[in-house]
Amino acid sequence: TNRFKLKLGCWTTIDCNGKTVIIAFSLVPAGEPKDAFVWAFKMFRKHLGAPTVKFTDGDPGMAGAIQIVFGGDGTTHLLCLYHIFTSLFKHMRKLFGSDKAAWRAFVDMFWRIAKRSDLRSRCEFAAEFAELTALAQATTCCDEKTRRLAFEWLAELGERREQWAARFTWKHLTLDVHSTQRAEAIHSALQHIISSSDKINKLWEKVQGFESDRCFRRFMDQHRRELVHLVPTTELSVLVRDKLVPILTEEALSRVRKQAQLASLYSVVPDDVLEEVPENQECNRVYKVTYSRPEASSSGGTGSEGGGVGPTGLPGGRVDPSRTGC
């Protein structure tokens, strides 16, 4: 692609498990002209249909192409908040000079405006944005031209409120997506496996292989999540679900499950709280085991390394053998 100065762009969406999926990719000239985007969008629409919601970085050529190709399909064009803030820094930061406190106040107010999601506050947006603009107008840095261009950009941002402010965008189903972060992450990962000298067929094979590998990993992740339901409801379940499932194999999880079942035979109480053992305890022998809380002890229980799962089955529990009763 380097020979023709083309840029790779991946089209991503979210599957039923909340994972990122590559559904298409395109190669457009490095200058990203609008007619190239129009062609790419037409091909997408022809083979996959029009998207309900599309996030972009605010590129003018892409915005025009979306209107031309998807304008009659009801596609909602939303803006990436990350790229908006990048542009905000580029256009507005210089106005504040060395006054870091004023700049922080400006940024904090911008994010409050951007994230406020109450639909009833739509009528208050204009007043809030005017207050934001007033903070910038109170500065005295930069020449007149720089200030004029900065405030023209800020005014345009306010006019495009329905594309980025949460009180307007949250009426659309975006599956908790508010930026192009997922596509950026895919592009970042692909940089490690593709080369600018790859031929188009090789590029296709690498992108396909990359997505196939990710699908396999998603399958294994789902399989491991299902194994969690086989673990009995004990204090160990929290550790298994949050810490061990992402890194253990099926065999290792099977062993942990057996350990959890053995741990359920014990009734463990802290040494500062003594409670009666329930009468319906399903075991023929009950061990009252006192243990030191992890934050109050640095010794490992029964010779094991600290921080592991002790013989009681308690995550992080440390047992003092001299204080264990039968």
PDB file of C-alpha atoms in Angstrom, residues 154-282:
ATOM      1  CA  LEU A 154     -15.626  26.634  19.687  1.00  0.00           C
ATOM      2  CA  ALA A 155     -18.838  28.132  18.274  1.00  0.00           C
ATOM      3  CA  GLU A 156     -18.978  25.417  15.613  1.00  0.00           C
ATOM      4  CA  LEU A 157     -18.524  22.789  18.321  1.00  0.00           C
ATOM      5  CA  GLY A 158     -21.508  24.209  20.163  1.00  0.00           C
ATOM      6  CA  GLU A 159     -23.613  24.072  17.002  1.00  0.00           C
ATOM      7  CA  ARG A 160     -22.793  20.381  16.607  1.00  0.00           C
ATOM      8  CA  ARG A 161     -23.976  19.620  20.147  1.00  0.00           C
ATOM      9  CA  GLU A 162     -26.301  16.809  19.076  1.00  0.00           C
ATOM     10  CA  GLN A 163     -23.317  14.837  17.795  1.00  0.00           C
ATOM     11  CA  TRP A 164     -21.281  14.720  21.006  1.00  0.00           C
ATOM     12  CA  ALA A 165     -23.109  15.964  24.142  1.00  0.00           C
ATOM     13  CA  ALA A 166     -24.503  13.021  26.140  1.00  0.00           C
ATOM     14  CA  ARG A 167     -27.866  14.681  26.783  1.00  0.00           C
ATOM     15  CA  PHE A 168     -28.448  14.470  22.999  1.00  0.00           C
ATOM     16  CA  THR A 169     -26.524  11.346  21.973  1.00  0.00           C
ATOM     17  CA  TRP A 170     -27.788   8.982  24.665  1.00  0.00           C
ATOM     18  CA  LYS A 171     -31.118   8.639  22.938  1.00  0.00           C
ATOM     19  CA  HIS A 172     -29.280   6.477  20.386  1.00  0.00           C
ATOM     20  CA  LEU A 173     -28.282   2.868  21.009  1.00  0.00           C
ATOM     21  CA  THR A 174     -24.465   2.926  20.965  1.00  0.00           C
ATOM     22  CA  LEU A 175     -23.756   0.021  23.360  1.00  0.00           C
ATOM     23  CA  ASP A 176     -21.755   2.325  25.622  1.00  0.00           C
ATOM     24  CA  VAL A 177     -19.510   3.517  22.777  1.00  0.00           C
ATOM     25  CA  HIS A 178     -18.712   7.223  22.835  1.00  0.00           C
ATOM     26  CA  SER A 179     -15.560   7.346  20.735  1.00  0.00           C
ATOM     27  CA  THR A 180     -13.600   5.651  17.961  1.00  0.00           C
ATOM     28  CA  GLN A 181     -11.396   4.005  20.583  1.00  0.00           C
ATOM     29  CA  ARG A 182     -12.214   0.457  19.475  1.00  0.00           C
ATOM     30  CA  ALA A 183     -11.227   1.137  15.866  1.00  0.00           C
ATOM     31  CA  GLU A 184      -8.079   2.935  17.029  1.00  0.00           C
ATOM     32  CA  ALA A 185      -7.151  -0.097  19.136  1.00  0.00           C
ATOM     33  CA  ILE A 186      -7.607  -2.406  16.133  1.00  0.00           C
ATOM     34  CA  HIS A 187      -5.418  -0.169  13.973  1.00  0.00           C
ATOM     35  CA  SER A 188      -2.758  -0.102  16.670  1.00  0.00           C
ATOM     36  CA  ALA A 189      -2.729  -3.898  16.917  1.00  0.00           C
ATOM     37  CA  LEU A 190      -2.604  -4.349  13.137  1.00  0.00           C
ATOM     38  CA  GLN A 191       0.507  -2.197  12.913  1.00  0.00           C
ATOM     39  CA  HIS A 192       2.450  -5.041  14.503  1.00  0.00           C
ATOM     40  CA  ILE A 193       1.505  -7.627  11.870  1.00  0.00           C
ATOM     41  CA  ILE A 194       1.205  -5.754   8.568  1.00  0.00           C
ATOM     42  CA  SER A 195       3.806  -3.954   6.511  1.00  0.00           C
ATOM     43  CA  SER A 196       3.570  -1.066   4.084  1.00  0.00           C
ATOM     44  CA  SER A 197       5.176  -3.350   1.468  1.00  0.00           C
ATOM     45  CA  ASP A 198       2.464  -6.033   1.726  1.00  0.00           C
ATOM     46  CA  LYS A 199       0.556  -6.758  -1.437  1.00  0.00           C
ATOM     47  CA  ILE A 200      -3.213  -6.403  -1.360  1.00  0.00           C
ATOM     48  CA  ASN A 201      -3.827 -10.175  -1.192  1.00  0.00           C
ATOM     49  CA  LYS A 202      -1.311 -10.538   1.649  1.00  0.00           C
ATOM     50  CA  LEU A 203      -2.914  -7.648   3.496  1.00  0.00           C
ATOM     51  CA  TRP A 204      -6.298  -9.324   3.144  1.00  0.00           C
ATOM     52  CA  GLU A 205      -4.930 -12.606   4.531  1.00  0.00           C
ATOM     53  CA  LYS A 206      -3.340 -10.887   7.531  1.00  0.00           C
ATOM     54  CA  VAL A 207      -6.465  -8.932   8.455  1.00  0.00           C
ATOM     55  CA  GLN A 208      -8.604 -12.051   8.069  1.00  0.00           C
ATOM     56  CA  GLY A 209      -6.180 -14.080  10.174  1.00  0.00           C
ATOM     57  CA  PHE A 210      -6.071 -11.383  12.830  1.00  0.00           C
ATOM     58  CA  GLU A 211      -9.856 -11.376  13.146  1.00  0.00           C
ATOM     59  CA  SER A 212     -10.010 -15.202  13.171  1.00  0.00           C
ATOM     60  CA  ASP A 213      -7.527 -15.339  16.054  1.00  0.00           C
ATOM     61  CA  ARG A 214      -9.564 -12.792  17.982  1.00  0.00           C
ATOM     62  CA  CYS A 215     -12.745 -14.827  17.391  1.00  0.00           C
ATOM     63  CA  PHE A 216     -11.027 -17.928  18.806  1.00  0.00           C
ATOM     64  CA  ARG A 217      -9.906 -16.004  21.884  1.00  0.00           C
ATOM     65  CA  ARG A 218     -13.453 -14.728  22.374  1.00  0.00           C
ATOM     66  CA  PHE A 219     -14.732 -18.321  22.193  1.00  0.00           C
ATOM     67  CA  MET A 220     -12.244 -19.444  24.843  1.00  0.00           C
ATOM     68  CA  ASP A 221     -13.107 -16.487  27.069  1.00  0.00           C
ATOM     69  CA  GLN A 222     -16.786 -17.373  26.849  1.00  0.00           C
ATOM     70  CA  HIS A 223     -15.997 -21.022  27.664  1.00  0.00           C
ATOM     71  CA  ARG A 224     -14.048 -19.993  30.748  1.00  0.00           C
ATOM     72  CA  ARG A 225     -16.871 -17.733  31.883  1.00  0.00           C
ATOM     73  CA  GLU A 226     -19.269 -20.652  31.663  1.00  0.00           C
ATOM     74  CA  LEU A 227     -16.999 -22.715  33.909  1.00  0.00           C
ATOM     75  CA  VAL A 228     -17.461 -20.166  36.674  1.00  0.00           C
ATOM     76  CA  HIS A 229     -21.046 -21.327  37.115  1.00  0.00           C
ATOM     77  CA  LEU A 230     -19.766 -24.812  38.006  1.00  0.00           C
ATOM     78  CA  VAL A 231     -17.929 -23.490  41.057  1.00  0.00           C
ATOM     79  CA  PRO A 232     -19.952 -23.727  44.276  1.00  0.00           C
ATOM     80  CA  THR A 233     -21.055 -20.551  45.971  1.00  0.00           C
ATOM     81  CA  THR A 234     -18.260 -19.945  48.448  1.00  0.00           C
ATOM     82  CA  GLU A 235     -15.963 -17.080  49.241  1.00  0.00           C
ATOM     83  CA  LEU A 236     -13.564 -18.610  46.749  1.00  0.00           C
ATOM     84  CA  SER A 237     -16.009 -17.991  43.907  1.00  0.00           C
ATOM     85  CA  VAL A 238     -15.229 -14.282  43.932  1.00  0.00           C
ATOM     86  CA  LEU A 239     -11.535 -15.001  43.469  1.00  0.00           C
ATOM     87  CA  VAL A 240     -12.216 -17.473  40.684  1.00  0.00           C
ATOM     88  CA  ARG A 241     -14.551 -15.171  38.816  1.00  0.00           C
ATOM     89  CA  ASP A 242     -12.482 -12.007  39.068  1.00  0.00           C
ATOM     90  CA  LYS A 243      -8.885 -13.218  39.087  1.00  0.00           C
ATOM     91  CA  LEU A 244      -8.413 -16.799  37.931  1.00  0.00           C
ATOM     92  CA  VAL A 245     -10.804 -17.350  35.031  1.00  0.00           C
ATOM     93  CA  PRO A 246      -8.959 -15.022  32.615  1.00  0.00           C
ATOM     94  CA  ILE A 247      -5.644 -16.861  33.087  1.00  0.00           C
ATOM     95  CA  LEU A 248      -6.422 -20.524  33.897  1.00  0.00           C
ATOM     96  CA  THR A 249      -7.080 -23.452  31.605  1.00  0.00           C
ATOM     97  CA  GLU A 250     -10.084 -25.765  31.917  1.00  0.00           C
ATOM     98  CA  GLU A 251      -7.993 -28.359  33.769  1.00  0.00           C
ATOM     99  CA  ALA A 252      -6.693 -25.801  36.267  1.00  0.00           C
ATOM    100  CA  LEU A 253     -10.197 -24.496  36.883  1.00  0.00           C
ATOM    101  CA  SER A 254     -11.383 -28.074  37.480  1.00  0.00           C
ATOM    102  CA  ARG A 255      -8.789 -28.443  40.233  1.00  0.00           C
ATOM    103  CA  VAL A 256      -9.776 -25.121  41.769  1.00  0.00           C
ATOM    104  CA  ARG A 257     -13.398 -26.248  41.743  1.00  0.00           C
ATOM    105  CA  LYS A 258     -12.505 -29.399  43.697  1.00  0.00           C
ATOM    106  CA  GLN A 259     -10.559 -27.340  46.208  1.00  0.00           C
ATOM    107  CA  ALA A 260     -13.574 -25.072  46.640  1.00  0.00           C
ATOM    108  CA  GLN A 261     -15.773 -28.077  47.354  1.00  0.00           C
ATOM    109  CA  LEU A 262     -13.377 -29.252  50.067  1.00  0.00           C
ATOM    110  CA  ALA A 263     -13.208 -25.739  51.492  1.00  0.00           C
ATOM    111  CA  SER A 264     -16.972 -25.731  51.919  1.00  0.00           C
ATOM    112  CA  LEU A 265     -16.541 -28.371  54.678  1.00  0.00           C
ATOM    113  CA  TYR A 266     -14.892 -25.769  56.901  1.00  0.00           C
ATOM    114  CA  SER A 267     -16.536 -23.033  58.889  1.00  0.00           C
ATOM    115  CA  VAL A 268     -14.064 -20.196  59.232  1.00  0.00           C
ATOM    116  CA  VAL A 269     -14.608 -17.255  61.542  1.00  0.00           C
ATOM    117  CA  PRO A 270     -12.258 -14.334  62.292  1.00  0.00           C
ATOM    118  CA  ASP A 271     -10.696 -14.449  65.742  1.00  0.00           C
ATOM    119  CA  ASP A 272     -12.403 -11.193  66.709  1.00  0.00           C
ATOM    120  CA  VAL A 273     -15.925 -12.429  65.814  1.00  0.00           C
ATOM    121  CA  LEU A 274     -17.327 -15.723  67.092  1.00  0.00           C
ATOM    122  CA  GLU A 275     -20.590 -17.004  65.697  1.00  0.00           C
ATOM    123  CA  GLU A 276     -22.480 -20.237  66.238  1.00  0.00           C
ATOM    124  CA  VAL A 277     -22.149 -22.822  63.530  1.00  0.00           C
ATOM    125  CA  PRO A 278     -25.484 -23.273  61.688  1.00  0.00           C
ATOM    126  CA  GLU A 279     -27.300 -26.469  62.613  1.00  0.00           C
ATOM    127  CA  ASN A 280     -27.982 -27.358  58.987  1.00  0.00           C
ATOM    128  CA  GLN A 281     -24.282 -27.388  58.119  1.00  0.00           C
ATOM    129  CA  GLU A 282     -23.883 -30.233  55.595  1.00  0.00           C
TER     130      GLU A 282
END
